[in-house]
Every structure is written in C-alpha cells, then in structure tokens.
Coordinates of C-alpha atoms and ligand atoms in Angstrom, one line a residue:
X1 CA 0.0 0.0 0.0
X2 CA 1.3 3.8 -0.7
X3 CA 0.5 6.7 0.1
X4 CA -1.4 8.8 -2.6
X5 CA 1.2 11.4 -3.4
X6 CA 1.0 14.4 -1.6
X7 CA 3.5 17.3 -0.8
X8 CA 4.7 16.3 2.4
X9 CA 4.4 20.0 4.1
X10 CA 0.9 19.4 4.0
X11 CA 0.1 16.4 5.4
X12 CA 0.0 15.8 9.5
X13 CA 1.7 12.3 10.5
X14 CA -0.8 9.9 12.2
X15 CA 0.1 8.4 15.2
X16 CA -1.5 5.0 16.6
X17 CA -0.9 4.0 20.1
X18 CA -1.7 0.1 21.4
X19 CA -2.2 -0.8 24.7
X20 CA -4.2 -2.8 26.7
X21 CA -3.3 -0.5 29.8
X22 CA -6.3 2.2 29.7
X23 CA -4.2 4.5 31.9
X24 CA -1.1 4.1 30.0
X25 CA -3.3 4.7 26.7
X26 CA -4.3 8.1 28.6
X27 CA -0.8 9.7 29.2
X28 CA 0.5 8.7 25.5
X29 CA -2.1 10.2 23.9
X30 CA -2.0 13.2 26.1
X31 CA 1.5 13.7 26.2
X32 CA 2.3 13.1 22.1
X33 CA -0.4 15.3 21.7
X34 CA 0.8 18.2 23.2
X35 CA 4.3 17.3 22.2
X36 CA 3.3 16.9 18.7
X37 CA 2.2 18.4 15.9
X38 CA 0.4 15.3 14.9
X39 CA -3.2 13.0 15.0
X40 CA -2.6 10.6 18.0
X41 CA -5.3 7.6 17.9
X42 CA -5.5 4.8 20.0
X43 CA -6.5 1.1 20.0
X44 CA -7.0 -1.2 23.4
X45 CA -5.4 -4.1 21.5
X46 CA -3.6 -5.8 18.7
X47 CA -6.9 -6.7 17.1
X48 CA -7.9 -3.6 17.6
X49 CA -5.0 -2.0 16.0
X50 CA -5.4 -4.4 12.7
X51 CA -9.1 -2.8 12.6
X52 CA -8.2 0.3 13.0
X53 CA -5.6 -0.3 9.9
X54 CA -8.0 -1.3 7.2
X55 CA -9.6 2.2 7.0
X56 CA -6.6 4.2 7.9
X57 CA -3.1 4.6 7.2
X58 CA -1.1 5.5 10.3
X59 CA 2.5 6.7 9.7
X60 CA 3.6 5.4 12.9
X61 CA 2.5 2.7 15.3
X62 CA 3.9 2.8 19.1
X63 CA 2.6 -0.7 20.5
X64 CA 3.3 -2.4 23.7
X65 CA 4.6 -6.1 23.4
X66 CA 2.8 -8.2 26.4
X67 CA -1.0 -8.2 25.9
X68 CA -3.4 -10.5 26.5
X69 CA -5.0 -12.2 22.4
X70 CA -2.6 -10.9 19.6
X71 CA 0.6 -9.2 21.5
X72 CA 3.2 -6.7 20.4
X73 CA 5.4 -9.2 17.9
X74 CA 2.5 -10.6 16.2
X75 CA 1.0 -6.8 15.4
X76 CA 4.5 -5.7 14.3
X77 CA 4.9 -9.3 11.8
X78 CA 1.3 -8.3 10.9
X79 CA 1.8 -4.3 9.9
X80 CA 5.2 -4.8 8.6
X81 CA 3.2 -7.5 6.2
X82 CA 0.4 -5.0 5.6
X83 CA 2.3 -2.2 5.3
X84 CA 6.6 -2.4 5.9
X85 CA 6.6 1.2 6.0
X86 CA 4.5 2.4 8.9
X87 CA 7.1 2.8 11.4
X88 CA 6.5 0.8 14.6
X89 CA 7.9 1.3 17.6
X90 CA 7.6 -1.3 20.5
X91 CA 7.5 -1.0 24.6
X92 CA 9.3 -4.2 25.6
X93 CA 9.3 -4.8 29.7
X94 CA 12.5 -3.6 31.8
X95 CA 15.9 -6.1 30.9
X96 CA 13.6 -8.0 27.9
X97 CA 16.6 -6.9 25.8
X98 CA 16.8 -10.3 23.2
X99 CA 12.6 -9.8 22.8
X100 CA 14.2 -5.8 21.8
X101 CA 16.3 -6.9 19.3
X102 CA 13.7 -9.8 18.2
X103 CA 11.5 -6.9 17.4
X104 CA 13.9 -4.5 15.7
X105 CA 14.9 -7.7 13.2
X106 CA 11.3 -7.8 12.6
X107 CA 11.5 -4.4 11.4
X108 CA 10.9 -2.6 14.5
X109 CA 11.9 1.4 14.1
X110 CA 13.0 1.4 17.7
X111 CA 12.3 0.3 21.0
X112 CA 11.6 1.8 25.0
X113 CA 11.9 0.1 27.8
X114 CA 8.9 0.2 30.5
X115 CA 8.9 1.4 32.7
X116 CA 10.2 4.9 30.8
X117 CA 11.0 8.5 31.4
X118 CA 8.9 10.5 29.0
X119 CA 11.3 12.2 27.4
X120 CA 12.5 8.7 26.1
X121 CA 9.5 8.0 24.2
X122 CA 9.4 11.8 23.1
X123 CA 12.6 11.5 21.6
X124 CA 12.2 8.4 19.9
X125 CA 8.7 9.6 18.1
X126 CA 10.8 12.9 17.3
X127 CA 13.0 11.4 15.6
X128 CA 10.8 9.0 14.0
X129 CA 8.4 11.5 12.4
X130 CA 11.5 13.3 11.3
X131 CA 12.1 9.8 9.1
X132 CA 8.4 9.3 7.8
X133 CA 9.0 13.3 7.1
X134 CA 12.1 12.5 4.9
X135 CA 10.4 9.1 3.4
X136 CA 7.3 11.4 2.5
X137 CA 9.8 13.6 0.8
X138 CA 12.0 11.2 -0.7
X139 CA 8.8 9.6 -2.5
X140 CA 7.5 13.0 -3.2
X141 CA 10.6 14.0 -5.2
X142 CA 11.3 10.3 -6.9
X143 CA 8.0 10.4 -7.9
X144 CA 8.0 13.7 -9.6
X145 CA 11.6 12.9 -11.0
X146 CA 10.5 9.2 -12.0
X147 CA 13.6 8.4 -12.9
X148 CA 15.3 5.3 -10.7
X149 CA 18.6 4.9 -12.8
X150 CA 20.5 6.6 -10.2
X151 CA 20.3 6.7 -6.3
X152 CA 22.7 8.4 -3.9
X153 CA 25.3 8.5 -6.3
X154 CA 24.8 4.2 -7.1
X155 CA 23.7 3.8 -10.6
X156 CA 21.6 0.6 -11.9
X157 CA 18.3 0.2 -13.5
X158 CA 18.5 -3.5 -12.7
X159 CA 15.6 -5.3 -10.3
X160 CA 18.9 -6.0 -8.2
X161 CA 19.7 -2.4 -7.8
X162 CA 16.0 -1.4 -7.3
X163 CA 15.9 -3.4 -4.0
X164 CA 19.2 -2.7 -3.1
X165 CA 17.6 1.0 -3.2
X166 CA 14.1 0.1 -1.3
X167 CA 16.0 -1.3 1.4
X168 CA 18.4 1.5 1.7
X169 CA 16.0 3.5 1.7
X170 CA 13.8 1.8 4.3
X171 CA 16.4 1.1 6.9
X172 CA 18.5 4.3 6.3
X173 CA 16.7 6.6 9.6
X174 CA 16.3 3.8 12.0
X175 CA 19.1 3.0 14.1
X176 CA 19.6 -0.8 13.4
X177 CA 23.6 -1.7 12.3
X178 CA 23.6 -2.8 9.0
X179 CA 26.1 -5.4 7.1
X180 CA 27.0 -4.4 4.2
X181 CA 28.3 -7.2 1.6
X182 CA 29.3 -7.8 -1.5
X183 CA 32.6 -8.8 -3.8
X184 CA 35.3 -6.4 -4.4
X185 CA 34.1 -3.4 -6.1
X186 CA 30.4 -3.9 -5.9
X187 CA 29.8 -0.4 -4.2
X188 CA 29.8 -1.4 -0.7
X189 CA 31.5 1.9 0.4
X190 CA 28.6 4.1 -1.8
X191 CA 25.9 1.9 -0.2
X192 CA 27.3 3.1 3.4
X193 CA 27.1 7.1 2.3
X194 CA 23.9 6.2 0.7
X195 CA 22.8 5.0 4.4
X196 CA 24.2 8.0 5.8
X197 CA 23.4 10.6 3.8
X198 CA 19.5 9.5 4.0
X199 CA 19.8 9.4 8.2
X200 CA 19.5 12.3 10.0
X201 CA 22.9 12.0 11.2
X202 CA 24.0 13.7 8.0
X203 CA 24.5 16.5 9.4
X204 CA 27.6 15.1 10.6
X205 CA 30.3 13.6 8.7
X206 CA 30.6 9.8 8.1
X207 CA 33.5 8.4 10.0
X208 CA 35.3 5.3 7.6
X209 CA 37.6 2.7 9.8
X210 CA 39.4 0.4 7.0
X211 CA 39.6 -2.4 9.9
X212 CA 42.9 -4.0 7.6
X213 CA 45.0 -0.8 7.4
X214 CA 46.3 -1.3 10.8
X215 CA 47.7 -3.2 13.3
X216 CA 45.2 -4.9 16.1
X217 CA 47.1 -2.7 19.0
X218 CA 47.0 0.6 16.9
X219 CA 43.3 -0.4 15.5
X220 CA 41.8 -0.7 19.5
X221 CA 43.4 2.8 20.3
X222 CA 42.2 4.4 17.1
X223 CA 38.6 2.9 17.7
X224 CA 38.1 3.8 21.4
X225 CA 41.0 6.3 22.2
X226 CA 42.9 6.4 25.2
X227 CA 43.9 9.2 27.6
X228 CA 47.4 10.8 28.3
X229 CA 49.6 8.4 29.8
X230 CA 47.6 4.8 29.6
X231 CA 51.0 3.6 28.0
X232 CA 54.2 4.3 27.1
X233 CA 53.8 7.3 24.4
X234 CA 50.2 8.2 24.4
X235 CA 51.6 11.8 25.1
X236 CA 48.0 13.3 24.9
X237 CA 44.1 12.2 24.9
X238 CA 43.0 10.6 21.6
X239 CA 39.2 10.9 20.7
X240 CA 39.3 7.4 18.8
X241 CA 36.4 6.8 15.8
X242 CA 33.2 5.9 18.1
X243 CA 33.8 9.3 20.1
X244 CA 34.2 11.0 16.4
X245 CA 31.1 9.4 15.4
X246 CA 29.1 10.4 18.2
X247 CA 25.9 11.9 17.2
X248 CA 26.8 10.2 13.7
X249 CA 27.3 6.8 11.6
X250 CA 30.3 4.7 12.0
X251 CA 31.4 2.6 8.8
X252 CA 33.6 -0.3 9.7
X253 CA 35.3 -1.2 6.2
X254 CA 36.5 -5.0 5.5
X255 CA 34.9 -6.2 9.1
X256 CA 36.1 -9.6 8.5
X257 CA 39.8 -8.4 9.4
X258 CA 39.4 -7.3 12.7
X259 CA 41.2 -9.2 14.9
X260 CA 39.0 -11.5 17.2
X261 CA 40.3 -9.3 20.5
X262 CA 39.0 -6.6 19.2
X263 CA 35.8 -7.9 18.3
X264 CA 34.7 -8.6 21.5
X265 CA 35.3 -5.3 22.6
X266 CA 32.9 -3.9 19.9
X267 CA 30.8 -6.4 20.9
X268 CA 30.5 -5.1 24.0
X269 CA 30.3 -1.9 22.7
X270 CA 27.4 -2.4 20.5
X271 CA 25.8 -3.9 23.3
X272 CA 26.5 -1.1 26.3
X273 CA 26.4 1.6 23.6
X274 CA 29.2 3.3 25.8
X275 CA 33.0 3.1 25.5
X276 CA 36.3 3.2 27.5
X277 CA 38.6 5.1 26.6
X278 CA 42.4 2.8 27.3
X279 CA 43.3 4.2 30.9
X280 CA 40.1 4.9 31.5
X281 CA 37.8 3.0 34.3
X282 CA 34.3 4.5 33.6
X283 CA 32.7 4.3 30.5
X284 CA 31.3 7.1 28.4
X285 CA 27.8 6.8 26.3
X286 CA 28.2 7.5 22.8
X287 CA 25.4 7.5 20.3
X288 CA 26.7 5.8 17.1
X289 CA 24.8 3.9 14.2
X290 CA 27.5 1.1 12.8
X291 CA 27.3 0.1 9.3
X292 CA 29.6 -2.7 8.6
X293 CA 30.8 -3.6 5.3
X294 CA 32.6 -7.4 4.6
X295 CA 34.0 -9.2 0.6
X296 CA 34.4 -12.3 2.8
X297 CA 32.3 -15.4 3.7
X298 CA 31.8 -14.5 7.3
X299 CA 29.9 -17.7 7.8
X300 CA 33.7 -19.5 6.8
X301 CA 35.1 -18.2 9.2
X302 CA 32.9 -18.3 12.2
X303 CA 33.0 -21.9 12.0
X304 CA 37.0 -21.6 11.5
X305 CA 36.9 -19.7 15.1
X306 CA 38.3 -16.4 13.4
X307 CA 35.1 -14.4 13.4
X308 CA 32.7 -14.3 16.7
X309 CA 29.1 -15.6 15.7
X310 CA 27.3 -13.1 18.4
X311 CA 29.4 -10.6 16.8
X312 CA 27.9 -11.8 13.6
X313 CA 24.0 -11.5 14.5
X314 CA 24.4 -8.6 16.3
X315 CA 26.3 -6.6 13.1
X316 CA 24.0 -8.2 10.7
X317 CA 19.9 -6.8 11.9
X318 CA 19.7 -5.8 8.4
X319 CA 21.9 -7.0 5.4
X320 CA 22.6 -5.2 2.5
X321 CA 24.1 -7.4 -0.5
X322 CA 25.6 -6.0 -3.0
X323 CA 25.2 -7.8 -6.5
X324 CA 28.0 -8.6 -8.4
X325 CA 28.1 -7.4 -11.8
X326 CA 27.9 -10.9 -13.3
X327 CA 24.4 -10.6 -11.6
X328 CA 23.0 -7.9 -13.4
X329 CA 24.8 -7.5 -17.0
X330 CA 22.0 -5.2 -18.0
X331 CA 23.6 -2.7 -15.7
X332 CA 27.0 -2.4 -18.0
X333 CA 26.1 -0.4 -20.7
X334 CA 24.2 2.2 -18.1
X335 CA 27.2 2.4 -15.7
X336 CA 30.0 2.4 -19.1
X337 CA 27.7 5.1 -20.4
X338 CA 28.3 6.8 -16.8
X339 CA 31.6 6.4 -16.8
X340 CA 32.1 7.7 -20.0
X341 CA 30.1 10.6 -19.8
X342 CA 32.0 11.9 -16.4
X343 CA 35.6 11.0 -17.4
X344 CA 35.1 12.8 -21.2
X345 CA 34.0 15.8 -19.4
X346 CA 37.1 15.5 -17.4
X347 CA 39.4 15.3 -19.9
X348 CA 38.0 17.5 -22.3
X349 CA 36.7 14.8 -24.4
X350 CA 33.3 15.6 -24.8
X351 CA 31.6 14.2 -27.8
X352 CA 33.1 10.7 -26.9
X353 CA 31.2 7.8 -27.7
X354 CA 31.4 3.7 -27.5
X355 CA 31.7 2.1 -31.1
X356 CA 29.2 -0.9 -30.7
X357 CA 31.2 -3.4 -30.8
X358 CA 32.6 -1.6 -27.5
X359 CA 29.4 -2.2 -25.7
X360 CA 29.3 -5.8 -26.8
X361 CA 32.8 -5.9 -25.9
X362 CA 32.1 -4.3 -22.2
X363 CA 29.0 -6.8 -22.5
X364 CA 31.2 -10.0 -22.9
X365 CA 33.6 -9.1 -20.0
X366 CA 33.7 -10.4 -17.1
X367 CA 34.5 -8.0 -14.6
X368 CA 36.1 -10.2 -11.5
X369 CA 36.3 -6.6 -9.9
X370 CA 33.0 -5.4 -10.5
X371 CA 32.4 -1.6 -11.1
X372 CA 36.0 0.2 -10.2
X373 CA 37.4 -2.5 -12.4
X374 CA 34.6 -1.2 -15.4
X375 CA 35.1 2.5 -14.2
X376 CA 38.7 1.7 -14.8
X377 CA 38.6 0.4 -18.0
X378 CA 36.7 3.3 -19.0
X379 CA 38.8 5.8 -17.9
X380 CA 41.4 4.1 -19.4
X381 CA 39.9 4.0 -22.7
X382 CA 38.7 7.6 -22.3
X383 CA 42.7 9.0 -22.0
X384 CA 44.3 6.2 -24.8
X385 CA 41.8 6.9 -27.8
X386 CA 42.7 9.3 -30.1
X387 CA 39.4 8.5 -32.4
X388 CA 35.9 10.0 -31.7
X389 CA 34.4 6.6 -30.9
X390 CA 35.9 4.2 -28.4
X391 CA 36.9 1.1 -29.9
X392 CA 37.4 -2.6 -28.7
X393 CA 41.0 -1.9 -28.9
X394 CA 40.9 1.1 -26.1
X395 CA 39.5 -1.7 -23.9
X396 CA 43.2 -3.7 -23.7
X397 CA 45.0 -4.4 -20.8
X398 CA 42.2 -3.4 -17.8
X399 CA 42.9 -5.7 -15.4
X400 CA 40.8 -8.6 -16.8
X401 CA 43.3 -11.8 -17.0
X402 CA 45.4 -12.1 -20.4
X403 CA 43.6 -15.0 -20.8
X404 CA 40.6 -13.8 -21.1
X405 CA 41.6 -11.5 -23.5
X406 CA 44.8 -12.2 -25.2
X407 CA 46.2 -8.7 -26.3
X408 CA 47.5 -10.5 -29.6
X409 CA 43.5 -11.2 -30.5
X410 CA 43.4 -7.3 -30.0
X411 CA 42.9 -5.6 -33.5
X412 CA 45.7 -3.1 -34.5
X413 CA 44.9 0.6 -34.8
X414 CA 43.7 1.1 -38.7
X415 CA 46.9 2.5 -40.2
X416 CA 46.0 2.0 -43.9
X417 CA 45.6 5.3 -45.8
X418 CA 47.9 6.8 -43.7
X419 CA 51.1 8.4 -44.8
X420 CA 54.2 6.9 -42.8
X421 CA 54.4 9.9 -40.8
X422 CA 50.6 10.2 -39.6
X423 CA 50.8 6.0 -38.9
X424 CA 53.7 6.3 -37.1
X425 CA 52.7 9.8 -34.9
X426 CA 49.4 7.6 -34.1
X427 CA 51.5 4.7 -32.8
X428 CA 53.6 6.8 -30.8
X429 CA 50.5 8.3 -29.8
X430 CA 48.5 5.4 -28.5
X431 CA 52.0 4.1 -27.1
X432 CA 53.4 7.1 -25.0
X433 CA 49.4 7.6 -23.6
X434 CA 49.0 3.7 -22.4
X435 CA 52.4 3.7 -21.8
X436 CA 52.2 6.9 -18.9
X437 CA 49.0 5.6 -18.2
X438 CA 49.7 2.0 -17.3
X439 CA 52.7 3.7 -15.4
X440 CA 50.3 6.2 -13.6
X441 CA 47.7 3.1 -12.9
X442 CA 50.2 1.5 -11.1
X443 CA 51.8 4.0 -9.2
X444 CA 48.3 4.8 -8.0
X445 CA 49.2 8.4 -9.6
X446 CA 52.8 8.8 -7.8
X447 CA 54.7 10.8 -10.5
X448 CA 58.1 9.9 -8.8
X449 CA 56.9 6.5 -8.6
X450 CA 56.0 5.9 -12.1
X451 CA 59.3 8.0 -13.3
X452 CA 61.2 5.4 -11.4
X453 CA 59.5 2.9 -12.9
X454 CA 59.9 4.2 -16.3
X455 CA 63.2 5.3 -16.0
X456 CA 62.9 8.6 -16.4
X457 CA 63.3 12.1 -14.5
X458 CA 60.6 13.1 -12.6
X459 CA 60.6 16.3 -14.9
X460 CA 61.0 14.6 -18.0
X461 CA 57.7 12.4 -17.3
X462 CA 55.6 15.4 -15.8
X463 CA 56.7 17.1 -19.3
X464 CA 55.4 13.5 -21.3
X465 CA 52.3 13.8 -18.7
X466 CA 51.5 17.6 -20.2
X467 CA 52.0 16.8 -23.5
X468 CA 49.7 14.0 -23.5
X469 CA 46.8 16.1 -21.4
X470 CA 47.4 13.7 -18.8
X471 CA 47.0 14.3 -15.5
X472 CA 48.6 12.4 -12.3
X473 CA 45.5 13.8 -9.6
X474 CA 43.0 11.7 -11.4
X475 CA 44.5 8.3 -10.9
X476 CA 44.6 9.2 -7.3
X477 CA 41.5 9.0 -6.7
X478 CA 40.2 5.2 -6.4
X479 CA 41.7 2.0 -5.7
X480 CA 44.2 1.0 -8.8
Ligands
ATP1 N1 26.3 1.6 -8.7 C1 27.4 2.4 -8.9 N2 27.3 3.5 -9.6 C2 28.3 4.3 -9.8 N3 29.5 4.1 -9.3 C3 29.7 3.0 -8.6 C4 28.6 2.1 -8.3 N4 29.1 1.1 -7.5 C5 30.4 1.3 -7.3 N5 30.8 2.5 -8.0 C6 32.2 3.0 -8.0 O1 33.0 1.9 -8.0 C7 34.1 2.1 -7.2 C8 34.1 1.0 -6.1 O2 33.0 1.2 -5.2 P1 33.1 0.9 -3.6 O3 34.5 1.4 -3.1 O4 31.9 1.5 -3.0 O5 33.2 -0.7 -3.7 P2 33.4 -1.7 -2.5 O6 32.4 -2.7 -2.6 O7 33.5 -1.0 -1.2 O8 34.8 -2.3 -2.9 P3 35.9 -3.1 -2.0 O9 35.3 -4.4 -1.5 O10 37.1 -3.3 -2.9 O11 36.2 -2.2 -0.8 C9 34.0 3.5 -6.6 O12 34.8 4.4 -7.3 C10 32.5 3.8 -6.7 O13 32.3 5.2 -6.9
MG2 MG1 35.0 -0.9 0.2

C-alpha cells in the first residue's frame, strides 16, 4: 500500500498508540499530543489496531509487546506484512533486551523500555516523524523525477539495484547496524554514504575505519581512544572513531579483518552503547549507528573460530548485499555510459562515444572486480583513444586476465591510408598515452613512482604527462 502522493508539508503524520493498559493509553495520547504536531489515535489491542488499519493509514504505530490475544510481535509481523513502511515502535518490559532486538529484526523502528522516562518515548517519536517526514519527501521527489537509474550516487536500472535501493531506503533513519556485503568493487562503500546521507545523522560527517589498514594494538586505540599516559607514548588524549562518530554513523570497512580481540570489545560496545577510553575506568555513552561492510564469507570463518558468531548476529539486523556485476549485465552499458560521460567531461573529451562493438565488448567481460574495475577500464579507454568513438582496442590491458583477453586477438589501430608519418605519430601516440597511463595506474598516480619505474626524470615524465593532457591527480582517486 502507498501513500497517494501528496506534498509532504501538507500532510500531519498519524500516530496510533496500542495498549491494553487504559491509563497508560491516557498519558500517551495526552503527552504526544501536546508534544506533537500530529493525529494521536488509540486502540486497546492488537486486534484492535489491525481494525483500525484497514480504514486508515497511520504513519507510525507505538505498541506495547505483552497483551493479553494478539501481542506486540504478532501486530509488528502483521503491519510490517500489511504495510513495511508504517514505522512501529515497540515498549518491551524492563531487561527483555533479546525480545528488543527480536523486534527490531522484525523491522521494528526502535524500542523503550517500560517502565520509561517520558522524554525517552518523546525523543524516539521525534526522531521517527522526522524519518516518515524524509520518506514522504524522498517519495514526493522520486515520484516527480521518476527516474530510478540513479540513487545516492549508485547507478543501476537492474531489479537488483532497485531493491538494493528500497532497502536503503527503508532502513537508512532507524538505528539498526547494517552489514553491508558484497565482492570487491560492488559499491559497498557508496551503499554506506547512501545509508548516511538519508539518516538524520548527516549532518555530521561519516567516520570510515578500514579495519585492515592497521595493526590490532594501533586499530583498538584508534577505535576507542585512550587518555594521556595509559601507555608508554600516548603523550596526549586521543578521541578514537566511536567518540568521532558520536551523534553520527560509523562505517567499519572490510569487518572480517578485525582481529577476534577486538571484536569482543565492539561487541561489548554495541551492546552497552558506551565506550572506555584505554586508561580509562568508567565508561562514556556514545550514540553511534554502525554500518559494517565485509568481501568475505563471514559464515567460513565463524565456523574456523576467526570471526565471533554473536558478533555476527548482532552486526547483521539488516543486510545489504551488494550484486556482483555478473548478476546484473544489463547494468553495463548504463554504468560504461556513466563512466564515460564523467571521465570525457574531465578530460575535455566531450563528444566521446562507445563504437558498438565496445558495448558488446564491455557486455562480454567479465569484470572479476566489478564496477572500479569497469570504471577503470573506462577511464582508461577515455585517456588512450585518439578517435571520436571508443573502440574494442581502447578496452586492452584493464585488469581482466590475459587469458581472457589475449592482447594479440586485439585488433591493430587502422593504419591503412595513412602516410608513414601520420601512422607512425598515431602509434607513438597510442603508445606514449598507455604507456604513462599504465605507469600512472600502477603508481596509483605517484609521478616519482611511475618515473622510477619508467626510468625517467621526474621532470622529463611530468613534461610526457603535459604533453599527453594527462594528469597524475585523477589516478589518485580510487583503488588501482
Ligand atoms: N552503482 C554504482 N554506480 C556508480 N559508481 C559505482 C557504483 N558502484 C560502485 N561504484 C564506483 O566503483 C568504485 C568502487 O566502489 P566501492 O568502493 O563502493 O566498492 P566496495 O564494494 O567498497 O569495494 P571493496 O570491496 O574493494 O572495498 C567507486 O569508485 C565507486 O564510486
Ligand atoms: Mg570498500
């Protein structure tokens, strides 16, 4: 069921309250009221509720789990069926923390423990009307642009993509910690600032740990800080990531490599919702929503004892999967076209196109490292060709295995009709570009790296660079 579209300024959230506690009914309504600019209705049980839904459309449902006939879980499986966007919140009893997190798999928004402060429950429907506010808006806008190629900076048109987007979209303002997965290049990283950006906690920056980069002592400090003097050469306080990402989202890049020690103290972490700081006895609340992102079989290596299954269950509420590029071809041409269009304007090359047989070519492919290894390529092909239309042959060397494409299957430039001095400037051409190219690729965009490797002077290859239009910065930017 949707909403019919409306512009969202207009339209005043509905709020349902479920309880079988009359008094309890009482003070909600009361206090969201005033609190509220908002409807607040109520129902004196599940059944009730379910009524109530077949002739209206509440935007938000705040229900209490332990009643007598149908009770909190059962409503939540129900509306979630009936409807997966009404946002439902759920009142669990003091300590029933797994019946908590039981709900918020089910697709709970969030949960309060009873008995609760008021401002609790105030400040989880504020920020929960501030969500069905941004989904009214979000729907209001697709709907007038209709156009679903692109989403938070992730391109596709495939079903694959379009779910990917639903369920970014759908989980992006709750709270819940997400795993993120996917092979190598799939757009695991994009899907994280897609989940950010759509969460309230834009407003403050998304803080990226790449769990690999370091080493498991240097990792724990970095994560939770320390204070001056908790060992030998912490000189001053160090924030560490969680305390950056306070108030914000924390992404934790390639999960799967964090050692196990550390895992149990995120564990912990996730579960307290506080931190301690090294040299620190009392721990400090922090308010962070964790996205998690993971190329490997997780499932492997839990039952190898490298990866902690709580740890597991407790990152993975909601998972995001990432399909490969294998598993939606139709994709290609959309994201080569992409590619192509951004990395012409770069370079100046404007009224670039693909030759045909380049899109069957990019069709044929198979791109072991998904879209940077495409985005690549068509960079690549972007800086080497010299004709108006990229051909098969601009494709060569972009990572894909030699067997896969033998570079002796490639055809040769078309030098025929040329005179011996135009053949032999296009040759040097093509070679000096893939030449300071494939150089550039590999240095990751380090001119004195890639004028080592070429055995050259750095001046002497930043001169080649000019002449060719190249330029060094824009190999910098992603992965080689
Ligand atoms: N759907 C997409 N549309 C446009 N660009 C994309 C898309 N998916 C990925 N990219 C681009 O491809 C590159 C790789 O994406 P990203 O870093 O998010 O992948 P990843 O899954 O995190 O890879 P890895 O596992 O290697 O860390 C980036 O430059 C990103 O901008
Ligand atoms: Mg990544």
């Amino acid at each position: 069921m949707t909403l019919p579209l409306a512009n969202p300024e207009l339209d005043k959230p509905l709020v349902l309250v479920v309880d079988d506690d009359a008094d309890m009914l009482t003070m909600l309504v009361r206090l969201l009221s005033r609190k509220f600019d908002c409807r607040v209705e109520k129902a004196v049980s599940g059944e009730a509720a379910l009524a109530y839904l077949d002739r209206n459309r509440p935007d938000v449902i705040i229900t209490d789990l332990r009643m007598p006939g149908l009770d909190g879980m059962s409503l939540l499986t129900q509306v979630k069926e009936h409807d997966p966007e009404i946002a439902v919140i759920v009142m669990t009893g003091y300590g029933n923390v797994e019946l908590a997190v039981r709900s918020l798999r089910e697709g709970a928004y969030d949960f309060v423990e009873k008995p609760f402060d008021q401002e609790r429950i105030v400040h989880s429907l504020e920020r929960c009307l501030e969500r069905v506010r941004l989904l009214k808006e979000n729907r209001y806008l697709q709907e007038r642009l209709s156009s679903k190629k692109v989403f938070c900076g992730l391109h596709g048109c495939s079903c694959r993509m379009q779910e990917v987007f639903d369920l970014i979209r759908k989980v992006a303002d709750t709270n819940v910690t997400v795993l993120i997965r996917g092979e190598s290049g799939t757009g695991k990283e994009l899907a994280a600032k897609a989940l950010h950006t759509l969460s309230r906690r834009a407003a403050k920056p998304l803080i990226t740990v790449n769990c690999p980069a370091l080493p498991a002592e240097i990792l724990e400090s970095e994560l939770f800080g320390y204070v001056k003097g908790a060992f030998t050469g912490a000189a001053q306080d160090k924030t560490g990531y969680f305390l950056e990402a306070d108030g914000s989202t924390l992404l934790l890049d390639e999960i799967g490599d964090l050692p196990l020690t550390l895992q149990t103290k995120l564990l912990r972490v996730l579960q307290e919702k506080e931190i301690t700081p090294l040299g620190r006895t009392k721990g400090r609340a922090v308010d962070v929503r964790v996205v998690a992102s993971t190329n490997q079989d997780l499932e492997a290596k839990i039952a190898q004892g490298q990866f902690r299954e709580d740890l597991f269950y407790r990152l993975n509420v909601v998972t995001i999967t990432m399909p490969s590029l294998a598993e939606r071809p139709e994709d290609i041409p959309l994201l080569a076209r992409h590619f192509l269009q951004k990395y012409a304007a770069e370079y100046d090359r404007g009224d670039l196109t693909f030759a045909p047989a380049t899109e069957q070519e990019l069709l044929r492919r198979r791109w072991k490292g998904n879209i940077r290894e495409l985005q690549n390529t068509v960079k690549r092909a972007v800086l080497l060709t010299t004709t108006p239309q990229i051909t098969p042959t601009d494709l060569s060397e972009n990572g894909s295995s030699p067997e896969e494409t033998p570079a002796a299957a490639e055809p040769r430039p078309i030098l025929t009709g040329l005179s011996y001095n135009e053949a032999k400037r296009e040759i040097l051409t093509r070679f000096s570009r893939e030449y300071l190219t494939a150089a550039l690729l590999q240095s990751g965009g380090n001119v004195t790296a890639a004028a080592q490797s070429s055995g050259l002077g750095r001046q002497a290859f930043q001169r080649l660079l000019r002449g060719y239009d190249l330029k060094a910065e824009s190999f910098r930017d992603d992965k080689p």
